[in-house]
């Protein structure tokens, strides 16, 4: 996948989405007309809430919807005794690494990653993502609060 494809990352296949819905680890942000405008998918990796994917419909970008979804995941994680959120992303793509850094995520060094996160990144590399361009990040959940208009 080239960097030009990042913004067009497709929605997961229906069976994969169904797995997130069944596990109650997916949330949807809706617009004024109750139509979906964004979503977040979460897994548990090394006992932490791992943000698998955040997607916002482009006409709704830059309105705080993505950060509201992340805050909601933080509250969900805190309510389950998880101490942090993790994610993997592109280090230098403006709406990836730098964006998450502005939301309070900190880059993890190799020695700071748990075994499952390390394996997840190895799997990304096997699927063609350049490890030199990827970064694992972590954000503590303290202070996260639920966002409005999110539905599981």
PDB file of C-alpha atoms in Angstrom:
ATOM      1  CA  UNK A   1       0.000   0.000   0.000  1.00  0.00           C
ATOM      2  CA  UNK A   2       1.451   3.369  -0.954  1.00  0.00           C
ATOM      3  CA  UNK A   3       0.964   6.469   1.155  1.00  0.00           C
ATOM      4  CA  UNK A   4      -1.449   7.848  -1.418  1.00  0.00           C
ATOM      5  CA  UNK A   5      -3.738   4.932  -0.521  1.00  0.00           C
ATOM      6  CA  UNK A   6      -3.791   5.677   3.208  1.00  0.00           C
ATOM      7  CA  UNK A   7      -6.748   8.048   3.155  1.00  0.00           C
ATOM      8  CA  UNK A   8      -8.731   5.602   1.037  1.00  0.00           C
ATOM      9  CA  UNK A   9      -8.154   2.684   3.426  1.00  0.00           C
ATOM     10  CA  UNK A  10     -11.265   0.590   2.839  1.00  0.00           C
ATOM     11  CA  UNK A  11     -13.828  -0.282   5.443  1.00  0.00           C
ATOM     12  CA  UNK A  12     -13.163  -3.841   6.638  1.00  0.00           C
ATOM     13  CA  UNK A  13     -15.164  -6.671   5.106  1.00  0.00           C
ATOM     14  CA  UNK A  14     -18.638  -7.285   6.552  1.00  0.00           C
ATOM     15  CA  UNK A  15     -17.563 -10.381   8.504  1.00  0.00           C
ATOM     16  CA  UNK A  16     -14.689  -8.455  10.099  1.00  0.00           C
ATOM     17  CA  UNK A  17     -17.003  -5.565  11.020  1.00  0.00           C
ATOM     18  CA  UNK A  18     -19.457  -8.066  12.480  1.00  0.00           C
ATOM     19  CA  UNK A  19     -16.696  -9.407  14.753  1.00  0.00           C
ATOM     20  CA  UNK A  20     -16.132  -5.917  16.191  1.00  0.00           C
ATOM     21  CA  UNK A  21     -19.882  -5.345  16.617  1.00  0.00           C
ATOM     22  CA  UNK A  22     -20.395  -8.730  18.337  1.00  0.00           C
ATOM     23  CA  UNK A  23     -17.508  -8.016  20.706  1.00  0.00           C
ATOM     24  CA  UNK A  24     -18.990  -4.555  21.456  1.00  0.00           C
ATOM     25  CA  UNK A  25     -15.707  -2.908  20.487  1.00  0.00           C
ATOM     26  CA  UNK A  26     -16.928  -0.609  17.725  1.00  0.00           C
ATOM     27  CA  UNK A  27     -18.590   2.775  17.863  1.00  0.00           C
ATOM     28  CA  UNK A  28     -20.206   4.961  15.242  1.00  0.00           C
ATOM     29  CA  UNK A  29     -20.460   8.738  15.191  1.00  0.00           C
ATOM     30  CA  UNK A  30     -23.601  10.058  13.558  1.00  0.00           C
ATOM     31  CA  UNK A  31     -24.496  13.409  12.020  1.00  0.00           C
ATOM     32  CA  UNK A  32     -27.547  15.557  12.649  1.00  0.00           C
ATOM     33  CA  UNK A  33     -29.623  13.263  10.430  1.00  0.00           C
ATOM     34  CA  UNK A  34     -28.459  10.176  12.398  1.00  0.00           C
ATOM     35  CA  UNK A  35     -26.515   8.929   9.359  1.00  0.00           C
ATOM     36  CA  UNK A  36     -23.055   7.477  10.151  1.00  0.00           C
ATOM     37  CA  UNK A  37     -20.178   9.918   9.618  1.00  0.00           C
ATOM     38  CA  UNK A  38     -17.353   7.980  11.269  1.00  0.00           C
ATOM     39  CA  UNK A  39     -16.408   4.910  13.238  1.00  0.00           C
ATOM     40  CA  UNK A  40     -13.719   3.410  15.445  1.00  0.00           C
ATOM     41  CA  UNK A  41     -12.805  -0.272  15.789  1.00  0.00           C
ATOM     42  CA  UNK A  42     -10.952  -1.545  18.860  1.00  0.00           C
ATOM     43  CA  UNK A  43      -9.177  -4.754  19.838  1.00  0.00           C
ATOM     44  CA  UNK A  44      -7.503  -5.737  23.086  1.00  0.00           C
ATOM     45  CA  UNK A  45      -3.739  -6.072  22.601  1.00  0.00           C
ATOM     46  CA  UNK A  46      -1.452  -6.820  25.549  1.00  0.00           C
ATOM     47  CA  UNK A  47      -4.395  -6.106  27.862  1.00  0.00           C
ATOM     48  CA  UNK A  48      -4.842  -2.569  26.503  1.00  0.00           C
ATOM     49  CA  UNK A  49      -7.455  -1.038  24.211  1.00  0.00           C
ATOM     50  CA  UNK A  50      -5.878  -1.040  20.763  1.00  0.00           C
ATOM     51  CA  UNK A  51      -7.369   1.346  18.204  1.00  0.00           C
ATOM     52  CA  UNK A  52      -7.507  -0.779  15.090  1.00  0.00           C
ATOM     53  CA  UNK A  53      -9.096   1.778  12.781  1.00  0.00           C
ATOM     54  CA  UNK A  54     -10.633   5.240  12.939  1.00  0.00           C
ATOM     55  CA  UNK A  55     -12.399   6.458   9.807  1.00  0.00           C
ATOM     56  CA  UNK A  56     -14.291   9.692   9.224  1.00  0.00           C
ATOM     57  CA  UNK A  57     -16.317  10.472   6.101  1.00  0.00           C
ATOM     58  CA  UNK A  58     -14.237  13.175   4.334  1.00  0.00           C
ATOM     59  CA  UNK A  59     -16.994  15.845   4.318  1.00  0.00           C
ATOM     60  CA  UNK A  60     -17.013  15.570   8.136  1.00  0.00           C
ATOM     61  CA  UNK A  61     -13.239  15.692   8.630  1.00  0.00           C
ATOM     62  CA  UNK A  62     -11.595  18.324  10.840  1.00  0.00           C
ATOM     63  CA  UNK A  63     -14.651  18.676  13.094  1.00  0.00           C
ATOM     64  CA  UNK A  64     -13.288  16.786  16.113  1.00  0.00           C
ATOM     65  CA  UNK A  65     -15.198  13.588  15.374  1.00  0.00           C
ATOM     66  CA  UNK A  66     -12.079  11.403  15.313  1.00  0.00           C
ATOM     67  CA  UNK A  67     -10.797  12.816  18.593  1.00  0.00           C
ATOM     68  CA  UNK A  68     -14.256  12.361  20.151  1.00  0.00           C
ATOM     69  CA  UNK A  69     -14.233   8.718  19.092  1.00  0.00           C
ATOM     70  CA  UNK A  70     -10.754   8.253  20.593  1.00  0.00           C
ATOM     71  CA  UNK A  71     -11.879   9.927  23.844  1.00  0.00           C
ATOM     72  CA  UNK A  72     -14.871   7.590  23.948  1.00  0.00           C
ATOM     73  CA  UNK A  73     -12.587   4.573  23.564  1.00  0.00           C
ATOM     74  CA  UNK A  74     -10.454   5.957  26.399  1.00  0.00           C
ATOM     75  CA  UNK A  75     -13.478   6.144  28.683  1.00  0.00           C
ATOM     76  CA  UNK A  76     -14.540   2.654  27.657  1.00  0.00           C
ATOM     77  CA  UNK A  77     -11.042   1.337  28.390  1.00  0.00           C
ATOM     78  CA  UNK A  78     -10.829   3.103  31.754  1.00  0.00           C
ATOM     79  CA  UNK A  79     -14.171   1.590  32.721  1.00  0.00           C
ATOM     80  CA  UNK A  80     -12.685  -1.844  32.128  1.00  0.00           C
ATOM     81  CA  UNK A  81      -9.555  -1.191  34.144  1.00  0.00           C
ATOM     82  CA  UNK A  82      -7.282  -0.729  31.139  1.00  0.00           C
ATOM     83  CA  UNK A  83      -4.565   1.819  31.708  1.00  0.00           C
ATOM     84  CA  UNK A  84      -3.936   2.939  28.129  1.00  0.00           C
ATOM     85  CA  UNK A  85      -4.836   2.970  24.458  1.00  0.00           C
ATOM     86  CA  UNK A  86      -2.409   1.830  21.798  1.00  0.00           C
ATOM     87  CA  UNK A  87      -2.343   2.044  18.035  1.00  0.00           C
ATOM     88  CA  UNK A  88       0.002   1.618  15.108  1.00  0.00           C
ATOM     89  CA  UNK A  89       0.185   4.175  12.348  1.00  0.00           C
ATOM     90  CA  UNK A  90       2.398   5.888   9.827  1.00  0.00           C
ATOM     91  CA  UNK A  91       5.041   7.973  11.559  1.00  0.00           C
ATOM     92  CA  UNK A  92       5.114  11.009   9.244  1.00  0.00           C
ATOM     93  CA  UNK A  93       1.734  11.143   7.486  1.00  0.00           C
ATOM     94  CA  UNK A  94       0.093  14.327   8.883  1.00  0.00           C
ATOM     95  CA  UNK A  95      -3.281  12.727   9.643  1.00  0.00           C
ATOM     96  CA  UNK A  96      -1.564   9.716  11.259  1.00  0.00           C
ATOM     97  CA  UNK A  97       1.429   9.970  13.646  1.00  0.00           C
ATOM     98  CA  UNK A  98       1.439  13.771  14.087  1.00  0.00           C
ATOM     99  CA  UNK A  99      -2.353  13.796  14.540  1.00  0.00           C
ATOM    100  CA  UNK A 100      -2.260  11.136  17.243  1.00  0.00           C
ATOM    101  CA  UNK A 101       0.634  12.934  18.976  1.00  0.00           C
ATOM    102  CA  UNK A 102      -1.611  16.022  19.209  1.00  0.00           C
ATOM    103  CA  UNK A 103      -4.224  13.781  20.873  1.00  0.00           C
ATOM    104  CA  UNK A 104      -1.729  12.775  23.565  1.00  0.00           C
ATOM    105  CA  UNK A 105      -0.281   9.570  22.132  1.00  0.00           C
ATOM    106  CA  UNK A 106       3.446   8.986  22.702  1.00  0.00           C
ATOM    107  CA  UNK A 107       5.701   6.905  20.469  1.00  0.00           C
ATOM    108  CA  UNK A 108       6.765   3.557  21.912  1.00  0.00           C
ATOM    109  CA  UNK A 109      10.263   2.224  21.467  1.00  0.00           C
ATOM    110  CA  UNK A 110      10.788  -1.432  20.596  1.00  0.00           C
ATOM    111  CA  UNK A 111      11.441  -2.386  24.233  1.00  0.00           C
ATOM    112  CA  UNK A 112       8.216  -0.641  25.372  1.00  0.00           C
ATOM    113  CA  UNK A 113       5.922  -2.758  23.203  1.00  0.00           C
ATOM    114  CA  UNK A 114       4.244  -5.834  24.588  1.00  0.00           C
ATOM    115  CA  UNK A 115       4.537  -9.160  22.773  1.00  0.00           C
ATOM    116  CA  UNK A 116       1.166  -8.900  21.029  1.00  0.00           C
ATOM    117  CA  UNK A 117       1.844  -5.362  19.777  1.00  0.00           C
ATOM    118  CA  UNK A 118       5.274  -6.479  18.578  1.00  0.00           C
ATOM    119  CA  UNK A 119       3.667  -9.357  16.657  1.00  0.00           C
ATOM    120  CA  UNK A 120       0.977  -7.065  15.241  1.00  0.00           C
ATOM    121  CA  UNK A 121       3.674  -4.797  13.815  1.00  0.00           C
ATOM    122  CA  UNK A 122       5.539  -7.793  12.401  1.00  0.00           C
ATOM    123  CA  UNK A 123       2.297  -8.865  10.729  1.00  0.00           C
ATOM    124  CA  UNK A 124       1.916  -5.383   9.216  1.00  0.00           C
ATOM    125  CA  UNK A 125       5.423  -5.730   7.778  1.00  0.00           C
ATOM    126  CA  UNK A 126       4.533  -9.140   6.303  1.00  0.00           C
ATOM    127  CA  UNK A 127       1.602  -7.401   4.587  1.00  0.00           C
ATOM    128  CA  UNK A 128       3.920  -4.890   2.936  1.00  0.00           C
ATOM    129  CA  UNK A 129       3.956  -1.959   5.365  1.00  0.00           C
ATOM    130  CA  UNK A 130       7.503  -0.606   5.727  1.00  0.00           C
ATOM    131  CA  UNK A 131       8.521  -0.927   9.403  1.00  0.00           C
ATOM    132  CA  UNK A 132      10.689   2.191   9.063  1.00  0.00           C
ATOM    133  CA  UNK A 133       7.540   4.215   8.326  1.00  0.00           C
ATOM    134  CA  UNK A 134       5.418   2.682  11.087  1.00  0.00           C
ATOM    135  CA  UNK A 135       5.172   3.632  14.736  1.00  0.00           C
ATOM    136  CA  UNK A 136       3.415   2.184  17.774  1.00  0.00           C
ATOM    137  CA  UNK A 137       1.890   4.777  20.075  1.00  0.00           C
ATOM    138  CA  UNK A 138       0.290   4.790  23.527  1.00  0.00           C
ATOM    139  CA  UNK A 139      -1.981   7.177  25.421  1.00  0.00           C
ATOM    140  CA  UNK A 140      -2.842   6.841  29.074  1.00  0.00           C
ATOM    141  CA  UNK A 141      -6.606   6.813  29.707  1.00  0.00           C
ATOM    142  CA  UNK A 142      -6.682   9.195  32.687  1.00  0.00           C
ATOM    143  CA  UNK A 143      -8.864  12.178  31.909  1.00  0.00           C
ATOM    144  CA  UNK A 144     -10.683  10.655  28.939  1.00  0.00           C
ATOM    145  CA  UNK A 145     -14.383  11.412  28.752  1.00  0.00           C
ATOM    146  CA  UNK A 146     -17.242  10.088  26.648  1.00  0.00           C
ATOM    147  CA  UNK A 147     -18.129  11.886  23.434  1.00  0.00           C
ATOM    148  CA  UNK A 148     -21.676  12.770  22.489  1.00  0.00           C
ATOM    149  CA  UNK A 149     -23.720  11.018  19.806  1.00  0.00           C
ATOM    150  CA  UNK A 150     -21.752   7.789  19.650  1.00  0.00           C
ATOM    151  CA  UNK A 151     -23.555   4.502  19.234  1.00  0.00           C
ATOM    152  CA  UNK A 152     -22.209   0.988  19.674  1.00  0.00           C
TER     153      UNK A 152
END
